[in-house]
Structures are given as C-alpha cells and as structure tokens.
PDB file of C-alpha atoms in Angstrom:
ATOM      1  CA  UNK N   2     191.604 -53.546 -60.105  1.00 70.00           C
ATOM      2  CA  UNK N   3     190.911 -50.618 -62.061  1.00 73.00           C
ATOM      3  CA  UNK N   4     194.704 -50.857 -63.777  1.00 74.00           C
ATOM      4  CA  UNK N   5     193.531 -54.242 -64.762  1.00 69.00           C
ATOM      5  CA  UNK N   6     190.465 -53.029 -66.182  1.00 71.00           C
ATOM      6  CA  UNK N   7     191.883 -50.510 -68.137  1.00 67.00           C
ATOM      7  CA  UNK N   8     194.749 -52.555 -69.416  1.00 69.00           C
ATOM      8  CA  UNK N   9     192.443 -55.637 -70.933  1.00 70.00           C
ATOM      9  CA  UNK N  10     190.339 -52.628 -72.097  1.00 65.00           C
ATOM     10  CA  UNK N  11     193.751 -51.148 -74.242  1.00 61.00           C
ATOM     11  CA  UNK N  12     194.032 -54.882 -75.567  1.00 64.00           C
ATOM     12  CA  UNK N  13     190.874 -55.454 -77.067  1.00 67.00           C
ATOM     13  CA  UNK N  14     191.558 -52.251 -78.633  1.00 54.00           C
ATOM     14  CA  UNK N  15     194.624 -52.581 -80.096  1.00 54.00           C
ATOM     15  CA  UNK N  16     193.601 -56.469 -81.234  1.00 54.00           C
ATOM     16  CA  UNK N  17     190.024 -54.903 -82.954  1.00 55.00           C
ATOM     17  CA  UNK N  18     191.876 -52.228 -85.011  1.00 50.00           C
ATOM     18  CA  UNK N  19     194.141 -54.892 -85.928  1.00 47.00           C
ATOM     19  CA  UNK N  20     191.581 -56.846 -87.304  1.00 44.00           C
ATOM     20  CA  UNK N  21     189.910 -53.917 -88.734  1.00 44.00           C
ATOM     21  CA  UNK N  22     192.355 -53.190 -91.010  1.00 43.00           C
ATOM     22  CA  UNK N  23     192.985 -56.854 -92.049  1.00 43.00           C
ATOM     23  CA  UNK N  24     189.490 -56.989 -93.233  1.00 46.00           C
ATOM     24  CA  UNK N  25     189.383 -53.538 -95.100  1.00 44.00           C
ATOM     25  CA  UNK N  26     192.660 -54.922 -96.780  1.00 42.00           C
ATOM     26  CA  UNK N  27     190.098 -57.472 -97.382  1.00 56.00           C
ATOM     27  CA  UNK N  28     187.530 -55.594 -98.813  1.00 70.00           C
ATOM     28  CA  UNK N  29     189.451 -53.605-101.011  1.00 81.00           C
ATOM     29  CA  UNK N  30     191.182 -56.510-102.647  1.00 88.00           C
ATOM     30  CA  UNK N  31     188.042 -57.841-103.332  1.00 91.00           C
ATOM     31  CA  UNK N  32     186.339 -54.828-104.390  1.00 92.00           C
ATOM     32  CA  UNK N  33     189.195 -54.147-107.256  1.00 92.00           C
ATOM     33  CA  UNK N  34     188.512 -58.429-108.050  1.00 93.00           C
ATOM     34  CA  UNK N  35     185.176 -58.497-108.225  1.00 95.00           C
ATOM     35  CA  UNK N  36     185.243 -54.893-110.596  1.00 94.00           C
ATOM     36  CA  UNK N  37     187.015 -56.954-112.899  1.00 94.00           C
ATOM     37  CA  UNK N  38     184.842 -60.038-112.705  1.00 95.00           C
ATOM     38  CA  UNK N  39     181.364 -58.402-112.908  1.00 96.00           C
ATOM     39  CA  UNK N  40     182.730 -55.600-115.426  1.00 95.00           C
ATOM     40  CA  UNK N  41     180.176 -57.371-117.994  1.00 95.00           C
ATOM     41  CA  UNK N  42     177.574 -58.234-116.160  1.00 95.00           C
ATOM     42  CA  UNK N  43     173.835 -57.472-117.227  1.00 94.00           C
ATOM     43  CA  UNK N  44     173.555 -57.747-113.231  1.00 95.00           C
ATOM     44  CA  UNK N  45     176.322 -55.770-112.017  1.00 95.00           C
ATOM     45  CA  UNK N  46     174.944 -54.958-108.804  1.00 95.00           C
ATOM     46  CA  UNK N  47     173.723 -58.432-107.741  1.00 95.00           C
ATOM     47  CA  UNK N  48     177.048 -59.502-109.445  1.00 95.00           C
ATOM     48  CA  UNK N  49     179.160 -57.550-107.208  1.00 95.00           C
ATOM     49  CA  UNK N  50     177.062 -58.680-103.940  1.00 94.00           C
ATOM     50  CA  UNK N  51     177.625 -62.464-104.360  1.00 93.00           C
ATOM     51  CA  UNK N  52     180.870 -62.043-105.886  1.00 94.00           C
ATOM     52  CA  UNK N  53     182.093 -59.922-102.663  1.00 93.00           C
ATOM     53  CA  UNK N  54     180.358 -62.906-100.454  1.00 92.00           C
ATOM     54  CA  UNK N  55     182.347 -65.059-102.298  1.00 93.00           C
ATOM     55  CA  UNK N  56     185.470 -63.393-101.986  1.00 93.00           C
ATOM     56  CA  UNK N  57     185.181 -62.822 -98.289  1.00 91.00           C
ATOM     57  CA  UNK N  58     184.841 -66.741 -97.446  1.00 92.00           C
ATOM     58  CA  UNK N  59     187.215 -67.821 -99.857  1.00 92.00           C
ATOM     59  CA  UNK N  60     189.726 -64.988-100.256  1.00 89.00           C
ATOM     60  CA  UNK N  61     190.348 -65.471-104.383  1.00 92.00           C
ATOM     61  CA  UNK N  62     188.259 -64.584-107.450  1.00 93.00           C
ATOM     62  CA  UNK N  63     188.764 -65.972-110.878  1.00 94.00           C
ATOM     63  CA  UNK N  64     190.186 -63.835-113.303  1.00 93.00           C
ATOM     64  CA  UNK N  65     188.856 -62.530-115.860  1.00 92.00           C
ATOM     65  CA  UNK N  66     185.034 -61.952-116.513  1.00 92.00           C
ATOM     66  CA  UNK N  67     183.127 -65.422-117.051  1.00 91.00           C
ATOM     67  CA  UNK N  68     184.786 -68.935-116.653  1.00 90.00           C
ATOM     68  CA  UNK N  69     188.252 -69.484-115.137  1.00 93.00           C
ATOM     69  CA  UNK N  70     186.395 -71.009-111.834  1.00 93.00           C
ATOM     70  CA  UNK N  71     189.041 -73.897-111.770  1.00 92.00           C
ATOM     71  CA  UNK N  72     191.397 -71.092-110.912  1.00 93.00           C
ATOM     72  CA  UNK N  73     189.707 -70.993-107.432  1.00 93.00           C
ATOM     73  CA  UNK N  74     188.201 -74.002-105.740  1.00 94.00           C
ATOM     74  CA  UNK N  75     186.184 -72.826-102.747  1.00 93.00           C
ATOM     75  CA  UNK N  76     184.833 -69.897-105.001  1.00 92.00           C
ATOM     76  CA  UNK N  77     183.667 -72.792-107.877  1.00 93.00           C
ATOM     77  CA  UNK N  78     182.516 -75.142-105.245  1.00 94.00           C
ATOM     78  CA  UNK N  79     180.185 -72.701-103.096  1.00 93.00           C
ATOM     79  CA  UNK N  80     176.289 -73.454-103.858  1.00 93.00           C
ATOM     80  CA  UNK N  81     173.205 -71.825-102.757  1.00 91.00           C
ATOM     81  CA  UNK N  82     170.217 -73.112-101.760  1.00 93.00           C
ATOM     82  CA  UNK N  83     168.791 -74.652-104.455  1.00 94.00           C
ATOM     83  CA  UNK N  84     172.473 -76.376-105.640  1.00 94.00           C
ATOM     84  CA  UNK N  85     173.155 -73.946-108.491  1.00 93.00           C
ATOM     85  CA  UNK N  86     176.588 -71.923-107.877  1.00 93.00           C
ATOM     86  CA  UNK N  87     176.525 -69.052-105.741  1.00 93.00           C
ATOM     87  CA  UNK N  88     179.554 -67.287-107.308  1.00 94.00           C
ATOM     88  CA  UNK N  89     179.344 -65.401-110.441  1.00 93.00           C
TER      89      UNK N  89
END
C-alpha cells in the first residue's frame, strides 16, 4: 500500500512539473508578444494585463502594435462584458 502511495505520489509530480514548464514556455512567449504589442501604449500596464489574458486563452498575438487582429481570430473575436473587444 504504501509503494502504491508513493508511486502515484512520484506521478503527479513528474506530470505537474511537466505542465509547469509548458506554461512558463507560455508565459514567456507571451510576455516577449505582448512587449511588442503594448510598446505604444498610453496604458502599458493595463495593456500588458489583457493582452497576456489574451494570449494565454488563445496562444497568438497580432503583430505589430495596433491593428493586424485578422492575423489572430480567437484574440480579435474575444469580448468583454459590455461587447467591446477585450484584446488590445
């Protein structure tokens, strides 16, 4: 019993630090993204936040700094909650 134990316990270890370092590959492609995207923004911080969500569910960012949402569907088609767009 206690092999078993410690076995499923070795698992779910190995399995979370696998997934731990799929979503800091994550993050850091969408850090260096949304850098680009909200370089010009009068609202860089607020920029950055909803451009990160925005990267994280959809996993692409338009290039360059305004415009170029055709480039990523999800990211163009994600509203908030008053139906404006979500993603800078």
């Amino acid at each position: 019993m206690k092999l078993y134990v410690v076995s499923l316990l070795l698992v779910t270890l190995l399995l979370s630090s696998s997934l731990f370092e799929i979503a800091m590959a994550n993050t850091s492609f969408c850090d260096s993204k949304c850098g680009v995207r909200c370089s010009k923004a009068g609202l860089m911080k607020r920029c950055l936040k909803y451009c990160g969500i925005c990267c994280a569910a959809c996993s692409c960012v338009p290039s360059g700094t305004y415009g170029n949402k055709s480039e990523c569907r999800c990211y163009r088609d994600k509203l908030n909650s008053k139906g404006k767009p979500k993603c800078p």
